[in-house]
PDB file of C-alpha atoms in Angstrom:
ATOM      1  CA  UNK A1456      59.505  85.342  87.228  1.00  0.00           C
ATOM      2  CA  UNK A1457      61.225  87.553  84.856  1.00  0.00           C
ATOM      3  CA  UNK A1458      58.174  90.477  85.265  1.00  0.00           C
ATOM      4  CA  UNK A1459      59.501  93.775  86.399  1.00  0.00           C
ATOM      5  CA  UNK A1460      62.655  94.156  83.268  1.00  0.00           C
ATOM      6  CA  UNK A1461      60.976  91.926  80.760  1.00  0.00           C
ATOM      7  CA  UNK A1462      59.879  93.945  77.985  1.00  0.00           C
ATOM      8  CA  UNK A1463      56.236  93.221  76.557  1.00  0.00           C
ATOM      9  CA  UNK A1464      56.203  91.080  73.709  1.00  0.00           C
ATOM     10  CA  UNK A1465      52.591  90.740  71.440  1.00  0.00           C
ATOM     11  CA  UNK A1466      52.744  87.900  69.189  1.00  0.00           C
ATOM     12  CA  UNK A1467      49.943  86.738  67.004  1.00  0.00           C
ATOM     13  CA  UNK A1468      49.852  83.581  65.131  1.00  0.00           C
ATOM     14  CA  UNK A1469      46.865  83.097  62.503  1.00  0.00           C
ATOM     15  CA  UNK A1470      46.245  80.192  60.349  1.00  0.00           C
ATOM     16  CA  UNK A1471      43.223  78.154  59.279  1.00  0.00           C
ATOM     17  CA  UNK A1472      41.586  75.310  61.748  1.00  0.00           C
ATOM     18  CA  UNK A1473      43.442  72.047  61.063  1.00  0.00           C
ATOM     19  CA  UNK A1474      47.203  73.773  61.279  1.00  0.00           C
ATOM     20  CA  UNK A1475      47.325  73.689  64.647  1.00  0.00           C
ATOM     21  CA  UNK A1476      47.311  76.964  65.592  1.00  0.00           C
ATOM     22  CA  UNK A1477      45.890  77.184  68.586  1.00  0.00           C
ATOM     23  CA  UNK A1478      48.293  74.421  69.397  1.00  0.00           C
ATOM     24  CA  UNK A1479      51.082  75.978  68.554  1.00  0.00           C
ATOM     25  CA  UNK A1480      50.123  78.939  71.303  1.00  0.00           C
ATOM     26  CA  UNK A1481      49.986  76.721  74.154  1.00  0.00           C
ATOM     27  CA  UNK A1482      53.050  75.645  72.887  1.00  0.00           C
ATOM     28  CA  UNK A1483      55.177  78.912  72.821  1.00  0.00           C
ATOM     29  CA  UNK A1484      53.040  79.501  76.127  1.00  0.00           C
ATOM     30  CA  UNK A1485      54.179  76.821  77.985  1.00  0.00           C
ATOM     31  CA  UNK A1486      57.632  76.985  77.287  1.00  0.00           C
ATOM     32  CA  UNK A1487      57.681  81.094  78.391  1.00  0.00           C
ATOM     33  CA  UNK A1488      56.315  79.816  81.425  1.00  0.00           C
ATOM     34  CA  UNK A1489      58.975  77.087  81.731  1.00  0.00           C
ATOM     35  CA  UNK A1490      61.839  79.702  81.459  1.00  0.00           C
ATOM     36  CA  UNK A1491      59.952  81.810  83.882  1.00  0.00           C
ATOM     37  CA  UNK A1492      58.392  84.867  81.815  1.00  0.00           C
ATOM     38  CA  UNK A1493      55.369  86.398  82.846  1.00  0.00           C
ATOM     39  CA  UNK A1494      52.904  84.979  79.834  1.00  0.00           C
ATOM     40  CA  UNK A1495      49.322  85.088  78.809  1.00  0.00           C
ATOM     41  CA  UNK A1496      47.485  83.288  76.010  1.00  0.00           C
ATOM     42  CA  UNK A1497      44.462  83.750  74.551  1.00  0.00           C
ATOM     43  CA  UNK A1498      42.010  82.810  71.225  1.00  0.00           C
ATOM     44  CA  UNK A1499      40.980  85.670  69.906  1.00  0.00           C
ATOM     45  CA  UNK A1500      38.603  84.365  67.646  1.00  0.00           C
ATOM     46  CA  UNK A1501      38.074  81.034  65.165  1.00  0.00           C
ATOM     47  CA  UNK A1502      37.034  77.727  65.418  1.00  0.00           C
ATOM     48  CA  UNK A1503      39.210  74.484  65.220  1.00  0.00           C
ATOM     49  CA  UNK A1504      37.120  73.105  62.783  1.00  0.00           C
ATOM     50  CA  UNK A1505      39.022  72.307  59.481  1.00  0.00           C
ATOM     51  CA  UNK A1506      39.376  75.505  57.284  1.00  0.00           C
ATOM     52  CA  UNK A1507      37.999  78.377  59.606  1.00  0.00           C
ATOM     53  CA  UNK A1508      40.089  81.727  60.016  1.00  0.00           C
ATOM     54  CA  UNK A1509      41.924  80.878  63.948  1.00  0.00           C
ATOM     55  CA  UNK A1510      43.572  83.947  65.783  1.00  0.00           C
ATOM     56  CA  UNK A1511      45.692  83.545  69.003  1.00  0.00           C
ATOM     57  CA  UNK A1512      47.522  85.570  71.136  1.00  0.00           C
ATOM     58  CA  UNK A1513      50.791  85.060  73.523  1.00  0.00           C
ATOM     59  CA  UNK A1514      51.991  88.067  74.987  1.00  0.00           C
ATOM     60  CA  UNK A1515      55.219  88.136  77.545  1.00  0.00           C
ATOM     61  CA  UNK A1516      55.209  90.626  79.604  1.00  0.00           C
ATOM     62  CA  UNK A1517      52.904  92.611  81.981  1.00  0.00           C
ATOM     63  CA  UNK A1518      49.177  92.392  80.171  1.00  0.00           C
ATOM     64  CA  UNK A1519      46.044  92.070  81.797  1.00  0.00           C
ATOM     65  CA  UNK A1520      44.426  90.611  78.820  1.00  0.00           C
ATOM     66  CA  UNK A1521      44.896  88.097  76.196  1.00  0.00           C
ATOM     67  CA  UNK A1522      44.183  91.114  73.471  1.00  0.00           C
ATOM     68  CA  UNK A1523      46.838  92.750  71.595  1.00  0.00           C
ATOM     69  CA  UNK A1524      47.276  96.742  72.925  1.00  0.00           C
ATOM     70  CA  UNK A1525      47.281  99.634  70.503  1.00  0.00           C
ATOM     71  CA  UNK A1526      45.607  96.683  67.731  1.00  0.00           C
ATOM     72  CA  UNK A1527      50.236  96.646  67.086  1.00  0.00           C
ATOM     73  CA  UNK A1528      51.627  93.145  67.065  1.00  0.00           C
ATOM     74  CA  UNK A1529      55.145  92.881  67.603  1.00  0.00           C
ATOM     75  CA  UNK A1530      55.431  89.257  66.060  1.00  0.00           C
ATOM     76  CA  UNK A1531      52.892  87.292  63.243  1.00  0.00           C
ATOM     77  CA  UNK A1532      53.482  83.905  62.914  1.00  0.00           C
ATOM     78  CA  UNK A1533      51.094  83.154  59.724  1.00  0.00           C
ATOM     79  CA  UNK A1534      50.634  79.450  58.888  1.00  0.00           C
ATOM     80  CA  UNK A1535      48.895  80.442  55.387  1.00  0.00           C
ATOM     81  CA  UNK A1536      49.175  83.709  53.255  1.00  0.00           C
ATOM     82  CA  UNK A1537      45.625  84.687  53.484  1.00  0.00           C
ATOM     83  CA  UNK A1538      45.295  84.670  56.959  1.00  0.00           C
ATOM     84  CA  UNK A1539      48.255  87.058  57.306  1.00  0.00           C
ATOM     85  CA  UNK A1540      46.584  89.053  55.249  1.00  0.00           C
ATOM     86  CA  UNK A1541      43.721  88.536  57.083  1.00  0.00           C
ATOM     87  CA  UNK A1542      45.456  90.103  60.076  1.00  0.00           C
ATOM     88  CA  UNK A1543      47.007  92.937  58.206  1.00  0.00           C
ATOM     89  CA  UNK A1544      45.418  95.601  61.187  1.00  0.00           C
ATOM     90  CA  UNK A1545      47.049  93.637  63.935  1.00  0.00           C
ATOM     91  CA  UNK A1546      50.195  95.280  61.768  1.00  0.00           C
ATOM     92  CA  UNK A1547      52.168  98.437  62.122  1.00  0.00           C
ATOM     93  CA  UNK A1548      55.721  99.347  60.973  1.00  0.00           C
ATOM     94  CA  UNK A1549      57.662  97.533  63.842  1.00  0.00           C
ATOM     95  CA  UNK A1550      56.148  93.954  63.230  1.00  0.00           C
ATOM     96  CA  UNK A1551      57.982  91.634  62.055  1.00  0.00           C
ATOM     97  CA  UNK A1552      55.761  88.466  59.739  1.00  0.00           C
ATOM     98  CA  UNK A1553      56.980  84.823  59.538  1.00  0.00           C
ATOM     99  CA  UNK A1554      55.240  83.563  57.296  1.00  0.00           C
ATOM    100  CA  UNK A1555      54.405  80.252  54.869  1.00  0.00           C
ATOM    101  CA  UNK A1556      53.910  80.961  51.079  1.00  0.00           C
ATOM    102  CA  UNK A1557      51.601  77.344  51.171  1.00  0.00           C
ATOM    103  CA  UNK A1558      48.113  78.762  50.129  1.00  0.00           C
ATOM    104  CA  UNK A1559      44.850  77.247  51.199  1.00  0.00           C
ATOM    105  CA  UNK A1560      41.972  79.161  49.144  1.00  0.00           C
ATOM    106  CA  UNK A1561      38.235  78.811  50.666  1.00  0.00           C
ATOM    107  CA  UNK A1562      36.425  76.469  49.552  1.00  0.00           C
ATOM    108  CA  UNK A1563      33.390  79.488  48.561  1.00  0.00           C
ATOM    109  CA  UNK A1564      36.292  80.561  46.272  1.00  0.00           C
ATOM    110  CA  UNK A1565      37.191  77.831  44.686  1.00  0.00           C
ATOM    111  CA  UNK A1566      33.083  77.055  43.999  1.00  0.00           C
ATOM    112  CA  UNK A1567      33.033  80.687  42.441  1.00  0.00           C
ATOM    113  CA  UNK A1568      35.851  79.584  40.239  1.00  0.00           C
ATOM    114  CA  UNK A1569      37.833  82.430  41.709  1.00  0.00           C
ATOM    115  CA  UNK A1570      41.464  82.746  40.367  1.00  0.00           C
ATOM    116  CA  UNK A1571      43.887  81.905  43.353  1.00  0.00           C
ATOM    117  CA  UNK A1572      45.840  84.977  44.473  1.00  0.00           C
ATOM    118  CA  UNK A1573      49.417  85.630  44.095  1.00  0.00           C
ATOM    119  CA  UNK A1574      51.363  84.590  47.079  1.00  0.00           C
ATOM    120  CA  UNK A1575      54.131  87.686  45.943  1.00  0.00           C
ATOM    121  CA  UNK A1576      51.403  90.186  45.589  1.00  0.00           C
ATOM    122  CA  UNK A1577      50.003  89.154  48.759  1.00  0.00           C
ATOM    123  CA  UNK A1578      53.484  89.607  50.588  1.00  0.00           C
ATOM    124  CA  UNK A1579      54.251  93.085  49.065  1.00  0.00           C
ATOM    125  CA  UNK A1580      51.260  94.265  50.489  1.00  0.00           C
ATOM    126  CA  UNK A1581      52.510  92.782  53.864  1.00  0.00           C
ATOM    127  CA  UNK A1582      55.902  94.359  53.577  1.00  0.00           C
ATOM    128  CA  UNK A1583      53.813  97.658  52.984  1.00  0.00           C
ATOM    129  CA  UNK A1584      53.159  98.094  56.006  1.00  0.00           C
ATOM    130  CA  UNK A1585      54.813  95.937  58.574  1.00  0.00           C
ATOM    131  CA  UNK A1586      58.686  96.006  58.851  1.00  0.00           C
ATOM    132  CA  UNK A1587      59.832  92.817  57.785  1.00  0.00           C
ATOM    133  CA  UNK A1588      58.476  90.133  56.193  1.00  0.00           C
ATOM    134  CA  UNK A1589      60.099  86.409  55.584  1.00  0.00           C
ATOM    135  CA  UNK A1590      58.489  83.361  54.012  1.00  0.00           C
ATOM    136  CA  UNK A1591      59.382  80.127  53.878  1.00  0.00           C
ATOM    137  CA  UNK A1592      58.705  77.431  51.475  1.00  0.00           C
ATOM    138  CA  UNK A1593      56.770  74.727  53.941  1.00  0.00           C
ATOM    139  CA  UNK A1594      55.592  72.747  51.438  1.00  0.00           C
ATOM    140  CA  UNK A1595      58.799  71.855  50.363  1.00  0.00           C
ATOM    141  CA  UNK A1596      60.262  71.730  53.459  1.00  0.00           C
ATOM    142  CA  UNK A1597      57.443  69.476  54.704  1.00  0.00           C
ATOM    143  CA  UNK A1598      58.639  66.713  52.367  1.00  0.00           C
ATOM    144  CA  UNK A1599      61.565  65.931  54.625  1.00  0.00           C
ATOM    145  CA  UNK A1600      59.381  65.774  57.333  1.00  0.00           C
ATOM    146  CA  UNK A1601      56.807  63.281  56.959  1.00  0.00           C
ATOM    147  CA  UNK A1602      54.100  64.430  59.150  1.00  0.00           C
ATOM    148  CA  UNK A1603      51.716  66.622  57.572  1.00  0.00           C
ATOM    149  CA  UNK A1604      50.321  67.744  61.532  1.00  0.00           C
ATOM    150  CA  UNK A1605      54.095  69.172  62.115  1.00  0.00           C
ATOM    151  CA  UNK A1606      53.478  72.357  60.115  1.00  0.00           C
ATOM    152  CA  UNK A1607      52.853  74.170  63.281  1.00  0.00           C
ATOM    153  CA  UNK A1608      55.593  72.986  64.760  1.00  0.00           C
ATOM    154  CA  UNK A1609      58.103  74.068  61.527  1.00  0.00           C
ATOM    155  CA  UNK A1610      56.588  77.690  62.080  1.00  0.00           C
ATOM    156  CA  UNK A1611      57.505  77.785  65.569  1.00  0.00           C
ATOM    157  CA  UNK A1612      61.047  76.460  64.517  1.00  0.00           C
ATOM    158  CA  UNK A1613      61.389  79.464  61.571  1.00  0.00           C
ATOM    159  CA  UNK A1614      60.239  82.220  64.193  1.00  0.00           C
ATOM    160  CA  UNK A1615      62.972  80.955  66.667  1.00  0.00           C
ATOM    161  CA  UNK A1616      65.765  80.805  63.472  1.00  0.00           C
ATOM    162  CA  UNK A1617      64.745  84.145  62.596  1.00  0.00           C
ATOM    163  CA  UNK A1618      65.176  85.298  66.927  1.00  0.00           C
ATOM    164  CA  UNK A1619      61.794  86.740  66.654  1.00  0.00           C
ATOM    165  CA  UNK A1620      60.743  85.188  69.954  1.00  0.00           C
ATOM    166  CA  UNK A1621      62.724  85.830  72.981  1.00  0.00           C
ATOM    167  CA  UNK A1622      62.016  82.085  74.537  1.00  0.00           C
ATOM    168  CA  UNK A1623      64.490  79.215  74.050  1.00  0.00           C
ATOM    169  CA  UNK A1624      64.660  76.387  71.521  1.00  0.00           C
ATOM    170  CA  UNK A1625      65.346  73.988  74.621  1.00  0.00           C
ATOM    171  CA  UNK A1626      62.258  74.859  76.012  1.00  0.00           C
ATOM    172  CA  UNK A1627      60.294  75.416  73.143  1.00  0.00           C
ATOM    173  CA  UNK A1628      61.051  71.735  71.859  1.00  0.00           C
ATOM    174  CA  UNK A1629      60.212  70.310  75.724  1.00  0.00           C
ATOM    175  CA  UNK A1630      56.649  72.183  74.860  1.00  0.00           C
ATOM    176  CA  UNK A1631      56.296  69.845  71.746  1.00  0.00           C
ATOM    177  CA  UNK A1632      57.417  66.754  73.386  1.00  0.00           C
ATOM    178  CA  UNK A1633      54.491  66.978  76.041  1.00  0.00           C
ATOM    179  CA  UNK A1634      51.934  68.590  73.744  1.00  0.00           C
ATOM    180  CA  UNK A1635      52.571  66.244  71.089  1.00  0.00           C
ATOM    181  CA  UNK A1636      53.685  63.157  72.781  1.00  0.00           C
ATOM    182  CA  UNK A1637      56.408  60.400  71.557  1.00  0.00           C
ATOM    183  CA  UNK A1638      54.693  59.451  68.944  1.00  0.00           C
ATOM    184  CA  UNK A1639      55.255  62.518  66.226  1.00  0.00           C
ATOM    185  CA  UNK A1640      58.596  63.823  68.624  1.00  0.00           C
ATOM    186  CA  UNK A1641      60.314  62.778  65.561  1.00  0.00           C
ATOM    187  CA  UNK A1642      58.743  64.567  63.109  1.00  0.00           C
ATOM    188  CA  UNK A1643      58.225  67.546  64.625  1.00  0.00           C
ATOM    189  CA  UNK A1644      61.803  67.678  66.412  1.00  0.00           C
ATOM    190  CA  UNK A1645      62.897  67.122  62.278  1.00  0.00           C
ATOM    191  CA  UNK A1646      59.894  69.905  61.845  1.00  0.00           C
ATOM    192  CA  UNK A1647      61.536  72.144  63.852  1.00  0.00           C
ATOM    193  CA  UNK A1648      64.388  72.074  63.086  1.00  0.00           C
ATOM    194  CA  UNK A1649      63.901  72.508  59.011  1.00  0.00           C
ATOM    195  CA  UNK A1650      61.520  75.550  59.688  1.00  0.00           C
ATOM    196  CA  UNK A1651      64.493  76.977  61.893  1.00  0.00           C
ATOM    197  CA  UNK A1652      67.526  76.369  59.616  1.00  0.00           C
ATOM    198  CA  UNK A1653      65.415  77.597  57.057  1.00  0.00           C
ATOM    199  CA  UNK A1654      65.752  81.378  58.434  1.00  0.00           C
ATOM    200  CA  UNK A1655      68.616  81.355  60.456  1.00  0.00           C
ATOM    201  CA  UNK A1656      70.984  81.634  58.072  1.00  0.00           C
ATOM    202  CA  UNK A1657      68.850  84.867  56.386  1.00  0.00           C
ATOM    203  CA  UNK A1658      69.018  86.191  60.334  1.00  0.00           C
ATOM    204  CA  UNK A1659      72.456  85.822  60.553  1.00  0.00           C
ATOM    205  CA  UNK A1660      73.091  87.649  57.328  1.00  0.00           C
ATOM    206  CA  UNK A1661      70.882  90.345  57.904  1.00  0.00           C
ATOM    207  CA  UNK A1662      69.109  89.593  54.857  1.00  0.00           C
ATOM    208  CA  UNK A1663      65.372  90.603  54.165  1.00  0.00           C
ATOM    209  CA  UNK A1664      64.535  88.428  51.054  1.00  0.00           C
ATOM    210  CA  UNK A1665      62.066  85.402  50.903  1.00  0.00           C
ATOM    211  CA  UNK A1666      63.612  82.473  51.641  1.00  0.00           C
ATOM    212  CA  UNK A1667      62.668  79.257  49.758  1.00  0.00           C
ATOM    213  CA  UNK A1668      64.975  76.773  51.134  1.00  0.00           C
TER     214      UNK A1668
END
């Protein structure tokens, strides 16, 4: 196990319950653990019932706890713009936000009649404070894909095309295939790879502007 030169890595990915975010942690777990990194996972708070705010943790490296240290995440994977709002203090000016622009507003707001924020305004207060942020069109990507449930897995696909997480595709995908079983491997192999093509080619360029492929 990689443990005594393998730099700590905090990543947080936050979504609503239904996404599969919690899922997508065991996920990214399980395949650090595959390639031998020292790995812990954790829920920090959230329910999996359909619409809740869900918060989970993987950190690599030496931690003791499934809580991020110094309240600094290194890497948000957001499956929906309010929740990476939402976890705007987990932020500070090294982080670096994957993020989808597909908005789910609360139900309470959408009783109150509440106007639906604006996904732009909602990112420009992101890039205020953390030190990159790139979003990616999922709902137009998810067309292609055919499997509604996959979402998590296209997320997991645009942090790897953007290199945010140092574990391998190869292992990464092996995660799906036994989490997800041969049923949707598929669709979420087609998933992943959308979400990662998606930002890869803005990673390769250096860019730092949304991407809406």
């Amino acid at each position: 196990m990689r443990s005594g030169t393998f730099p700590r890595v905090q990543i947080l990915l936050v979504g609503v319950g239904g996404q599969g975010v919690l899922a997508a942690a065991q996920i990214l777990g399980a395949a650090a653990h595959e390639e031998g990194l020292p790995v812990v996972v954790g829920q920090l708070h959230g329910m999996s019932q359909r619409g809740g705010s869900v918060q989970c943790t993987v950190i690599l490296g030496r931690a003791e706890s499934s809580f991020l240290c110094g309240g600094e995440a290194d890497v948000v994977i957001a499956f929906e713009p309010l929740e990476a709002l939402r976890a705007l203090p987990q932020m500070g000016p090294t982080t670096r936000v994957v993020m989808s622009r597909s908005l789910i507003v609360p139900f309470d707001a959408v009783l109150a009649g509440t106007p639906s924020p604006d996904v732009d305004d909602l990112i420009a207060q992101l890039r205020a404070v953390a030190r990159d942020v790139h979003d990616v069109d999922t709902r137009k990507l998810m067309g292609g894909v055919g499997e509604a449930r996959a979402l998590n897995v296209m997320m997991l696909g645009a942090a790897v095309g953007l290199d945010v997480v140092p574990v391998g595709e190869t292992a990464i995908l092996g995660g799906v295939d036994v989490r997800c079983g041969p049923k949707y491997r598929d669709a979420n192999r087609r998933a992943f790879s959308l979400g990662r093509d998606a930002l890869r080619a803005t990673h390769v360029s250096g860019e730092d502007d949304r991407v809406r492929a």
